[in-house]
CSV table of C-alpha atoms and ligand atoms in Angstrom, one decimal:
chain,number,residue,atom,x,y,z
T,29,MET,CA,63.5,-88.8,139.4
T,30,ARG,CA,63.7,-85.6,141.7
T,31,VAL,CA,66.8,-83.5,140.8
T,32,VAL,CA,67.5,-80.7,143.2
T,33,ILE,CA,70.0,-78.0,142.1
T,34,VAL,CA,71.6,-75.6,144.5
T,35,GLY,CA,72.4,-72.4,142.5
T,36,ASP,CA,70.7,-70.6,139.7
T,37,GLY,CA,73.9,-69.5,137.9
T,38,PRO,CA,74.8,-70.6,134.3
T,39,GLY,CA,75.6,-74.1,135.5
T,40,GLY,CA,72.4,-74.6,137.5
T,41,VAL,CA,70.1,-73.1,134.9
T,42,GLU,CA,71.6,-75.0,132.0
T,43,LEU,CA,71.3,-78.3,133.8
T,44,ALA,CA,67.6,-77.5,134.7
T,45,LYS,CA,66.9,-76.6,131.1
T,46,ARG,CA,68.4,-79.8,129.8
T,47,LEU,CA,66.6,-82.0,132.4
T,48,SER,CA,63.2,-80.3,132.3
T,49,GLY,CA,60.4,-82.4,131.0
T,50,ASP,CA,62.0,-85.8,131.8
T,51,PHE,CA,63.0,-85.1,135.5
T,52,GLU,CA,61.3,-83.3,138.4
T,53,VAL,CA,63.6,-80.3,138.7
T,54,THR,CA,63.9,-77.9,141.6
T,55,ILE,CA,66.4,-75.0,141.8
T,56,VAL,CA,67.0,-73.1,145.1
T,57,ASP,CA,69.0,-69.9,145.2
T,58,LYS,CA,69.7,-67.6,148.1
T,59,GLU,CA,69.6,-64.6,145.9
T,60,GLY,CA,66.1,-63.2,145.3
T,61,LEU,CA,66.6,-62.8,141.5
T,62,PRO,CA,66.2,-65.3,138.7
T,63,TYR,CA,69.2,-66.2,136.5
T,64,TYR,CA,71.2,-63.2,135.2
T,65,SER,CA,74.3,-63.0,133.0
T,66,LYS,CA,77.4,-62.2,135.0
T,67,PRO,CA,79.5,-61.7,131.9
T,68,MET,CA,77.1,-58.9,130.9
T,69,LEU,CA,77.5,-57.0,134.3
T,70,SER,CA,80.3,-54.7,133.1
T,71,HIS,CA,78.3,-53.9,129.9
T,72,TYR,CA,75.4,-52.9,132.2
T,73,ILE,CA,77.7,-50.8,134.5
T,74,ALA,CA,79.1,-49.0,131.4
T,75,GLY,CA,75.5,-48.3,130.2
T,76,PHE,CA,75.7,-50.4,127.0
T,77,VAL,CA,72.8,-52.6,128.0
T,78,ASP,CA,69.8,-52.0,130.3
T,79,GLU,CA,68.9,-54.1,133.3
T,80,LYS,CA,66.3,-56.1,131.3
T,81,ALA,CA,69.0,-57.5,129.0
T,82,LEU,CA,70.8,-59.2,131.9
T,83,PHE,CA,67.8,-61.4,132.7
T,84,PRO,CA,67.0,-63.7,129.8
T,85,TYR,CA,64.6,-66.0,131.6
T,86,SER,CA,61.4,-64.7,133.2
T,87,ALA,CA,59.4,-66.4,136.0
T,88,GLU,CA,57.0,-67.7,133.3
T,89,TRP,CA,59.9,-69.3,131.4
T,90,TYR,CA,60.8,-71.4,134.5
T,91,GLU,CA,57.1,-72.3,134.9
T,92,ARG,CA,56.7,-73.3,131.3
T,93,LYS,CA,59.8,-75.5,131.6
T,94,GLY,CA,58.3,-77.1,134.7
T,95,ILE,CA,61.2,-76.0,136.8
T,96,ASP,CA,60.3,-75.3,140.4
T,97,LEU,CA,62.4,-72.2,141.1
T,98,ARG,CA,62.7,-71.2,144.8
T,99,LEU,CA,64.4,-67.9,145.2
T,100,GLY,CA,65.5,-66.3,148.4
T,101,VAL,CA,66.1,-69.8,149.8
T,102,GLU,CA,69.5,-70.8,151.3
T,103,ALA,CA,70.6,-74.4,151.4
T,104,LYS,CA,71.9,-74.9,154.9
T,105,ILE,CA,72.9,-78.5,155.1
T,106,ILE,CA,72.4,-81.9,153.4
T,107,ASP,CA,70.8,-84.7,155.4
T,108,ARG,CA,72.6,-87.4,153.5
T,109,ALA,CA,71.1,-90.3,155.5
T,110,ARG,CA,67.6,-89.2,154.4
T,111,ASN,CA,68.4,-87.7,151.0
T,112,VAL,CA,67.0,-84.3,152.1
T,113,LEU,CA,68.3,-80.8,151.5
T,114,VAL,CA,67.6,-78.6,154.5
T,115,THR,CA,67.0,-75.0,153.5
T,116,SER,CA,66.1,-71.7,155.2
T,117,LYS,CA,62.5,-72.4,154.0
T,118,GLY,CA,62.0,-76.1,154.7
T,119,ASN,CA,63.2,-79.5,153.7
T,120,ILE,CA,63.4,-80.7,150.0
T,121,PRO,CA,63.8,-84.4,149.3
T,122,TYR,CA,66.0,-85.4,146.4
T,123,ASP,CA,67.1,-88.4,144.4
T,124,VAL,CA,70.0,-86.5,142.9
T,125,LEU,CA,71.4,-83.3,144.4
T,126,VAL,CA,73.6,-81.0,142.3
T,127,LEU,CA,75.8,-78.4,143.9
T,128,ALA,CA,76.1,-75.4,141.5
T,129,THR,CA,76.9,-73.0,144.3
T,130,GLY,CA,79.5,-71.0,142.2
T,131,ALA,CA,82.0,-68.7,143.9
T,132,ARG,CA,82.2,-65.3,145.5
T,133,ALA,CA,84.6,-62.4,144.9
T,134,ARG,CA,87.9,-62.6,146.8
T,135,GLU,CA,88.0,-59.8,149.2
T,136,PRO,CA,91.2,-57.6,149.4
T,137,SER,CA,93.0,-58.0,152.7
T,138,ILE,CA,94.7,-54.7,152.9
T,139,PRO,CA,94.0,-52.0,155.5
T,140,GLY,CA,91.2,-49.7,154.3
T,141,ARG,CA,89.4,-52.6,152.7
T,142,GLU,CA,86.1,-50.8,153.5
T,143,HIS,CA,86.9,-48.3,150.8
T,144,ILE,CA,87.0,-51.0,148.1
T,145,LEU,CA,84.0,-52.6,146.3
T,146,THR,CA,83.9,-56.1,144.6
T,147,LEU,CA,82.0,-57.3,141.6
T,148,ARG,CA,80.1,-60.6,141.5
T,149,THR,CA,76.4,-60.1,141.8
T,150,PHE,CA,73.8,-57.9,140.2
T,151,ASP,CA,73.6,-55.8,143.5
T,152,ASP,CA,77.3,-55.2,143.3
T,153,ALA,CA,77.0,-54.1,139.7
T,154,LYS,CA,74.1,-51.7,140.6
T,155,MET,CA,76.1,-50.1,143.4
T,156,ILE,CA,79.2,-49.7,141.2
T,157,LYS,CA,77.1,-48.2,138.4
T,158,GLU,CA,75.6,-45.7,140.7
T,159,ARG,CA,78.9,-44.7,142.2
T,160,LEU,CA,80.5,-44.5,138.7
T,161,GLU,CA,77.9,-42.2,137.4
T,162,GLY,CA,78.5,-39.9,140.4
T,163,GLU,CA,82.3,-40.0,140.4
T,164,GLY,CA,82.9,-40.2,136.6
T,165,GLU,CA,86.1,-42.3,137.2
T,166,ILE,CA,87.1,-45.7,138.5
T,167,THR,CA,90.2,-47.6,139.6
T,168,VAL,CA,90.1,-51.3,138.9
T,169,LEU,CA,92.4,-53.5,141.1
T,170,GLY,CA,93.5,-56.7,139.4
T,171,GLY,CA,94.3,-57.6,135.8
T,172,GLY,CA,92.3,-60.9,135.6
T,173,PHE,CA,89.4,-61.3,133.2
T,174,ILE,CA,86.8,-59.6,135.4
T,175,GLY,CA,89.1,-56.5,135.9
T,176,LEU,CA,89.9,-56.3,132.2
T,177,GLU,CA,86.3,-56.6,131.1
T,178,LEU,CA,85.2,-53.9,133.5
T,179,ALA,CA,88.1,-51.6,132.7
T,180,GLY,CA,87.6,-52.0,129.0
T,181,ASN,CA,83.8,-51.4,128.9
T,182,VAL,CA,83.8,-48.5,131.3
T,183,ALA,CA,86.7,-46.8,129.4
T,184,LYS,CA,84.9,-47.4,126.1
T,185,ALA,CA,81.9,-45.6,127.6
T,186,GLY,CA,84.0,-42.5,128.2
T,187,TYR,CA,84.8,-42.8,131.9
T,188,SER,CA,88.3,-42.3,133.2
T,189,VAL,CA,89.8,-45.7,134.1
T,190,LYS,CA,93.0,-46.8,135.9
T,191,LEU,CA,94.0,-50.4,136.3
T,192,ILE,CA,96.4,-51.5,138.9
T,193,HIS,CA,98.0,-55.0,138.6
T,194,ARG,CA,100.7,-56.6,140.6
T,195,SER,CA,102.5,-58.3,137.8
T,196,LYS,CA,103.7,-57.2,134.4
T,197,ASN,CA,101.6,-59.6,132.4
T,198,LEU,CA,97.8,-59.5,132.2
T,199,LEU,CA,95.7,-62.7,132.5
T,200,ARG,CA,98.9,-64.6,133.3
T,201,LEU,CA,99.6,-64.7,129.6
T,202,ASP,CA,103.0,-64.4,128.0
T,203,GLU,CA,104.5,-61.0,127.5
T,204,GLU,CA,103.6,-60.8,123.8
T,205,LEU,CA,99.9,-61.6,124.3
T,206,SER,CA,99.7,-59.5,127.4
T,207,GLU,CA,101.1,-56.5,125.5
T,208,LYS,CA,98.5,-57.0,122.7
T,209,LEU,CA,95.7,-56.9,125.3
T,210,GLN,CA,97.2,-53.9,127.0
T,211,GLU,CA,97.5,-52.0,123.7
T,212,LYS,CA,93.8,-52.7,122.8
T,213,LEU,CA,92.7,-51.5,126.2
T,214,GLU,CA,94.9,-48.4,126.1
T,215,GLU,CA,93.3,-47.5,122.8
T,216,VAL,CA,90.0,-47.1,124.6
T,217,GLY,CA,91.6,-45.1,127.4
T,218,VAL,CA,92.6,-47.5,130.2
T,219,GLY,CA,95.6,-46.3,132.1
T,220,PHE,CA,97.8,-49.1,133.4
T,221,HIS,CA,99.8,-49.2,136.6
T,222,LEU,CA,101.6,-52.6,136.3
T,223,GLU,CA,104.0,-54.3,138.7
T,224,ALA,CA,102.4,-52.3,141.5
T,225,ASN,CA,101.5,-53.9,144.8
T,226,LEU,CA,98.7,-52.5,146.9
T,227,LEU,CA,99.6,-51.5,150.4
T,228,LYS,CA,96.5,-49.8,151.7
T,229,ALA,CA,93.4,-47.9,150.7
T,230,ASP,CA,91.6,-44.8,151.9
T,231,LYS,CA,88.6,-42.8,150.8
T,232,ASN,CA,90.5,-40.9,148.1
T,233,GLY,CA,92.8,-43.5,146.6
T,234,VAL,CA,95.3,-46.4,147.1
T,235,GLU,CA,98.8,-46.6,148.4
T,236,THR,CA,101.0,-48.9,146.3
T,237,ASP,CA,104.7,-49.7,146.4
T,238,LYS,CA,105.0,-47.5,143.3
T,239,GLY,CA,103.3,-44.5,145.0
T,240,TYR,CA,99.9,-43.2,145.8
T,241,ILE,CA,97.2,-43.5,143.1
T,242,PRO,CA,94.2,-41.2,143.6
T,243,GLY,CA,90.6,-42.5,142.9
T,244,ARG,CA,87.5,-42.5,145.1
T,245,LEU,CA,85.7,-45.4,143.4
T,246,LYS,CA,87.8,-48.6,143.6
T,247,VAL,CA,86.7,-52.0,142.5
T,248,CYS,CA,88.7,-55.1,143.4
T,249,ALA,CA,88.8,-58.0,140.9
T,250,PHE,CA,91.3,-60.3,142.7
T,251,GLY,CA,89.7,-63.6,141.6
T,252,VAL,CA,87.1,-65.8,143.3
T,253,VAL,CA,86.6,-68.1,146.3
T,254,PRO,CA,84.5,-71.2,145.5
T,255,ASN,CA,81.4,-71.7,147.7
T,256,LYS,CA,82.2,-75.0,149.3
T,257,GLU,CA,80.8,-74.4,152.8
T,258,LEU,CA,77.5,-76.2,152.2
T,259,ALA,CA,79.4,-79.3,151.1
T,260,LEU,CA,81.9,-79.1,154.0
T,261,ARG,CA,79.1,-78.7,156.5
T,262,SER,CA,77.5,-81.8,155.0
T,263,GLY,CA,80.6,-84.0,155.3
T,264,ILE,CA,81.5,-83.8,151.6
T,265,HIS,CA,85.2,-83.6,150.8
T,266,ALA,CA,86.6,-80.3,149.5
T,267,GLY,CA,89.9,-78.5,149.0
T,268,ARG,CA,89.9,-75.2,147.3
T,269,GLY,CA,86.6,-76.2,145.8
T,270,ILE,CA,84.3,-79.3,146.2
T,271,PHE,CA,86.3,-82.4,145.0
T,272,ILE,CA,84.7,-84.2,142.1
T,273,ASP,CA,85.8,-87.0,139.7
T,274,ALA,CA,85.6,-86.8,135.9
T,275,GLY,CA,82.0,-87.8,136.1
T,276,LEU,CA,81.3,-84.7,138.3
T,277,ARG,CA,80.5,-86.9,141.3
T,278,THR,CA,81.4,-85.6,144.8
T,279,SER,CA,82.6,-87.9,147.6
T,280,ALA,CA,78.9,-88.4,148.6
T,281,LYS,CA,76.4,-90.7,147.0
T,282,ASP,CA,73.9,-89.1,144.6
T,283,ILE,CA,75.5,-85.7,145.0
T,284,TYR,CA,77.3,-83.9,142.1
T,285,ALA,CA,79.1,-80.6,141.8
T,286,ILE,CA,79.5,-78.4,138.6
T,287,GLY,CA,80.8,-75.0,137.7
T,288,ASP,CA,82.9,-72.6,139.8
T,289,CYS,CA,82.4,-74.5,143.0
T,290,ALA,CA,83.9,-77.8,141.6
T,291,GLU,CA,87.5,-78.8,141.8
T,292,TYR,CA,89.0,-81.7,139.8
T,293,SER,CA,92.5,-82.8,140.6
T,294,GLY,CA,93.6,-79.3,141.5
T,295,THR,CA,91.7,-77.6,138.6
T,296,ILE,CA,88.8,-75.2,139.0
T,297,CYS,CA,87.7,-74.0,135.6
T,298,GLY,CA,86.0,-70.9,136.8
T,299,THR,CA,84.1,-69.5,133.8
T,300,ALA,CA,80.6,-69.4,132.5
T,301,LYS,CA,81.5,-71.4,129.4
T,302,THR,CA,82.8,-74.3,131.5
T,303,ALA,CA,79.9,-74.2,134.0
T,304,VAL,CA,77.6,-74.7,131.0
T,305,GLU,CA,79.7,-77.5,129.6
T,306,HIS,CA,79.7,-79.3,133.0
T,307,ALA,CA,75.9,-79.0,133.0
T,308,LYS,CA,75.6,-80.5,129.5
T,309,ILE,CA,77.8,-83.5,130.5
T,310,LEU,CA,75.9,-84.0,133.8
T,311,ALA,CA,72.6,-84.0,132.0
T,312,ASN,CA,73.9,-86.8,129.7
T,313,LEU,CA,75.2,-88.7,132.7
T,314,LEU,CA,71.9,-88.5,134.5
T,315,ARG,CA,70.3,-89.9,131.3
T,316,GLU,CA,72.7,-92.8,131.7
T,317,GLN,CA,74.7,-91.8,128.6
T,318,ASP,CA,78.5,-92.3,128.9
T,319,ASN,CA,80.3,-89.0,129.2
T,320,HIS,CA,83.0,-87.2,131.2
T,321,TYR,CA,84.6,-83.8,131.3
T,322,ASP,CA,88.2,-83.2,130.2
T,323,PHE,CA,89.5,-80.9,132.9
T,324,SER,CA,92.9,-80.6,131.2
T,325,PHE,CA,91.1,-78.5,128.6
T,326,CYS,CA,89.0,-75.7,130.2
T,327,SER,CA,88.4,-72.8,127.9
T,328,ALA,CA,86.8,-69.4,128.0
T,329,LEU,CA,85.6,-66.5,125.9
T,330,PHE,CA,85.9,-62.9,127.1
T,331,LYS,CA,85.4,-59.5,125.6
T,332,PHE,CA,87.7,-56.7,126.6
T,333,ALA,CA,86.4,-53.4,125.1
T,334,ASP,CA,86.0,-54.4,121.4
T,335,LEU,CA,88.4,-57.4,121.5
T,336,ASN,CA,87.1,-60.9,121.8
T,337,VAL,CA,89.7,-63.2,123.4
T,338,ALA,CA,89.4,-67.0,123.6
T,339,LEU,CA,91.6,-68.9,126.0
T,340,ILE,CA,91.6,-72.6,125.0
T,341,GLY,CA,93.2,-75.3,127.1
T,342,ARG,CA,96.7,-74.6,128.4
T,343,THR,CA,98.0,-71.2,127.5
T,344,LYS,CA,101.5,-71.4,128.9
T,345,GLY,CA,104.8,-72.7,127.8
T,346,GLU,CA,106.1,-72.8,124.3
T,347,GLY,CA,103.8,-70.8,121.9
T,348,ARG,CA,103.9,-70.3,118.2
T,349,TRP,CA,101.7,-68.1,116.0
T,350,LEU,CA,99.6,-70.2,113.6
T,351,ASP,CA,98.3,-67.0,112.0
T,352,GLU,CA,98.0,-63.4,113.1
T,353,LYS,CA,95.1,-64.1,115.4
T,354,THR,CA,96.0,-67.5,116.8
T,355,LYS,CA,98.9,-68.5,119.1
T,356,VAL,CA,99.1,-72.2,119.8
T,357,PHE,CA,100.9,-73.7,122.8
T,358,TYR,CA,102.7,-77.0,122.7
T,359,LYS,CA,104.1,-79.7,125.0
T,360,ASP,CA,106.5,-82.2,123.4
T,361,GLU,CA,105.4,-80.8,120.0
T,362,LYS,CA,101.7,-81.6,120.8
T,363,PRO,CA,99.2,-78.7,120.8
T,364,ILE,CA,97.8,-78.3,124.3
T,365,GLY,CA,96.0,-75.0,124.0
T,366,ALA,CA,95.7,-71.7,122.2
T,367,VAL,CA,94.8,-68.0,122.5
T,368,VAL,CA,92.7,-66.6,119.7
T,369,LEU,CA,92.3,-62.8,119.4
T,370,GLY,CA,89.3,-61.1,117.8
T,371,ASP,CA,87.6,-64.0,116.1
T,372,VAL,CA,85.0,-66.1,117.9
T,373,ARG,CA,84.4,-68.5,115.0
T,374,ARG,CA,88.1,-69.1,114.5
T,375,ALA,CA,88.3,-69.8,118.3
T,376,MET,CA,85.7,-72.5,118.0
T,377,GLU,CA,87.4,-74.1,115.0
T,378,VAL,CA,90.8,-74.1,116.8
T,379,GLU,CA,89.3,-75.5,120.0
T,380,LYS,CA,87.7,-78.4,118.1
T,381,ALA,CA,90.9,-79.0,116.1
T,382,ILE,CA,93.0,-79.3,119.2
T,383,ARG,CA,90.5,-81.5,121.0
T,384,GLU,CA,90.3,-83.8,118.1
T,385,GLY,CA,94.0,-83.9,117.5
T,386,LEU,CA,93.7,-82.3,114.1
T,387,LEU,CA,96.0,-79.4,114.5
D,30,LIG,P1,77.4,-68.8,139.9
D,30,LIG,O1,77.1,-68.0,138.7
D,30,LIG,O2,78.4,-68.2,140.9
D,30,LIG,O3,76.0,-69.1,140.6
D,30,LIG,C1,76.0,-69.8,141.8
D,30,LIG,C2,74.6,-69.5,142.5
D,30,LIG,O4,74.5,-70.3,143.7
D,30,LIG,C3,74.5,-68.0,143.0
D,30,LIG,O5,73.4,-67.5,142.4
D,30,LIG,C4,74.4,-68.1,144.5
D,30,LIG,O6,73.5,-67.2,145.0
D,30,LIG,C5,73.9,-69.6,144.7
D,30,LIG,N1,74.2,-70.1,146.0
D,30,LIG,C6,75.5,-70.3,146.5
D,30,LIG,N2,75.4,-70.9,147.7
D,30,LIG,C7,74.1,-71.2,147.9
D,30,LIG,C8,73.4,-71.8,149.0
D,30,LIG,N3,74.0,-72.3,150.1
D,30,LIG,N4,72.0,-71.8,148.9
D,30,LIG,C9,71.4,-71.3,147.8
D,30,LIG,N5,72.0,-70.7,146.8
D,30,LIG,C10,73.3,-70.7,146.9
D,30,LIG,N6,82.8,-66.1,132.5
D,30,LIG,C11,83.0,-66.3,131.1
D,30,LIG,O7,83.1,-67.5,130.7
D,30,LIG,N7,83.2,-65.2,130.3
D,30,LIG,C12,83.1,-64.0,130.7
D,30,LIG,O8,83.2,-63.0,130.0
D,30,LIG,C13,82.8,-63.8,132.1
D,30,LIG,N8,82.7,-62.5,132.6
D,30,LIG,C14,82.4,-62.3,134.0
D,30,LIG,C15,82.2,-61.0,134.5
D,30,LIG,C16,81.9,-60.8,135.8
D,30,LIG,C17,81.7,-59.4,136.3
D,30,LIG,C18,81.8,-61.9,136.7
D,30,LIG,C19,81.4,-61.7,138.1
D,30,LIG,C20,82.0,-63.2,136.2
D,30,LIG,C21,82.3,-63.4,134.9
D,30,LIG,N9,82.5,-64.7,134.3
D,30,LIG,C22,82.7,-64.9,133.0
D,30,LIG,C23,82.5,-65.9,135.2
D,30,LIG,C24,81.2,-66.6,135.3
D,30,LIG,O9,80.2,-65.7,135.5
D,30,LIG,C25,81.2,-67.7,136.3
D,30,LIG,O10,82.3,-68.6,136.0
D,30,LIG,C26,79.9,-68.4,136.3
D,30,LIG,O11,78.9,-67.5,136.7
D,30,LIG,C27,79.9,-69.6,137.2
D,30,LIG,O12,78.7,-70.2,137.1
D,30,LIG,P2,78.2,-71.2,138.3
D,30,LIG,O13,76.8,-71.7,137.8
D,30,LIG,O14,79.2,-72.2,138.6
D,30,LIG,O15,78.0,-70.3,139.6
């Protein structure tokens, strides 16, 4: 069976890895680079790892696995009547097509946008690293996970870091958890400007409703926009992302979507961990094993400076501390999620316990 995957991110590469040997697997990606780790990009910018560490799989690895990797190839449209993917470098027939097209950085929409960089790709990271080494300081716009990772790592490396965020709470967590993250990041030197709305940017800084904040290098981390255009052009239904069911099927026959581009009943998971989990489930489904993804329970693992933070399931509402690292959230007295600080193993145990109803 020929499986063609669009996108060589964590979702696409994990699926290819799991199908290789038993299926004829092709990956196309418009970037000219093999898979690299996006969660490691801010470690690379800070100088903690070198370029090589970002690229775990060599061209030989893909070859050994029997994966036909086609880089620098953009998928243009799907000819669904003929089961053919039309690309910038020719047509590729498929039996199953998987859209793992991910997402792109959300661009700021304020005047002076041209003075602000975004971070999604290796090229973005390279440019930010070069500028950072020249300027010695950075202003991060946005207190989501990408902003916090970048700010934490770069501050830990000794650069001067400001973080501007429009609300009081980071990561949309409750006040108590947000304050704990803020404290940890302040310990490594991140300077916070909270509840500040951006008005405009210029070469030397940004204007906010709390005043002018100087800083020549500005990186915006305002979240992401799912890459759904290929699906839409091909007549596949999409909203914010590409609509899928719990079996990761799109509205079109033999076409699936996984990872950051996929939307299930209003939910886009949006993390590397979940993209990999989708890939595992899809690999099982394509082997005709029964499986489905529980979208009410997306989870993620981040590292902000030295603090590992796991967000498990729903992390809003009524929360109680189980121990000093673990805050569990409840609905009608039933655990629906948790935040675990500083302990990856504990996070895995808590996630398993909540999923299995043992907590
Ligand atoms: P992506 O990784 O976005 O890959 C999609 C690929 O599809 C891209 O290579 C793109 O070039 C290709 N593509 C798109 N359209 C086409 C087309 N038409 N034709 C050909 N190719 C196409 N997640 C975590 O869980 N933990 C973290 O700590 C974490 N840190 C992060 C830090 C940074 C700086 C960033 C940017 C992200 C981070 N994430 C983290 C998020 C995580 O990287 C994403 O959720 C994950 O990469 C999504 O995987 P994906 O396979 O769905 O898509």
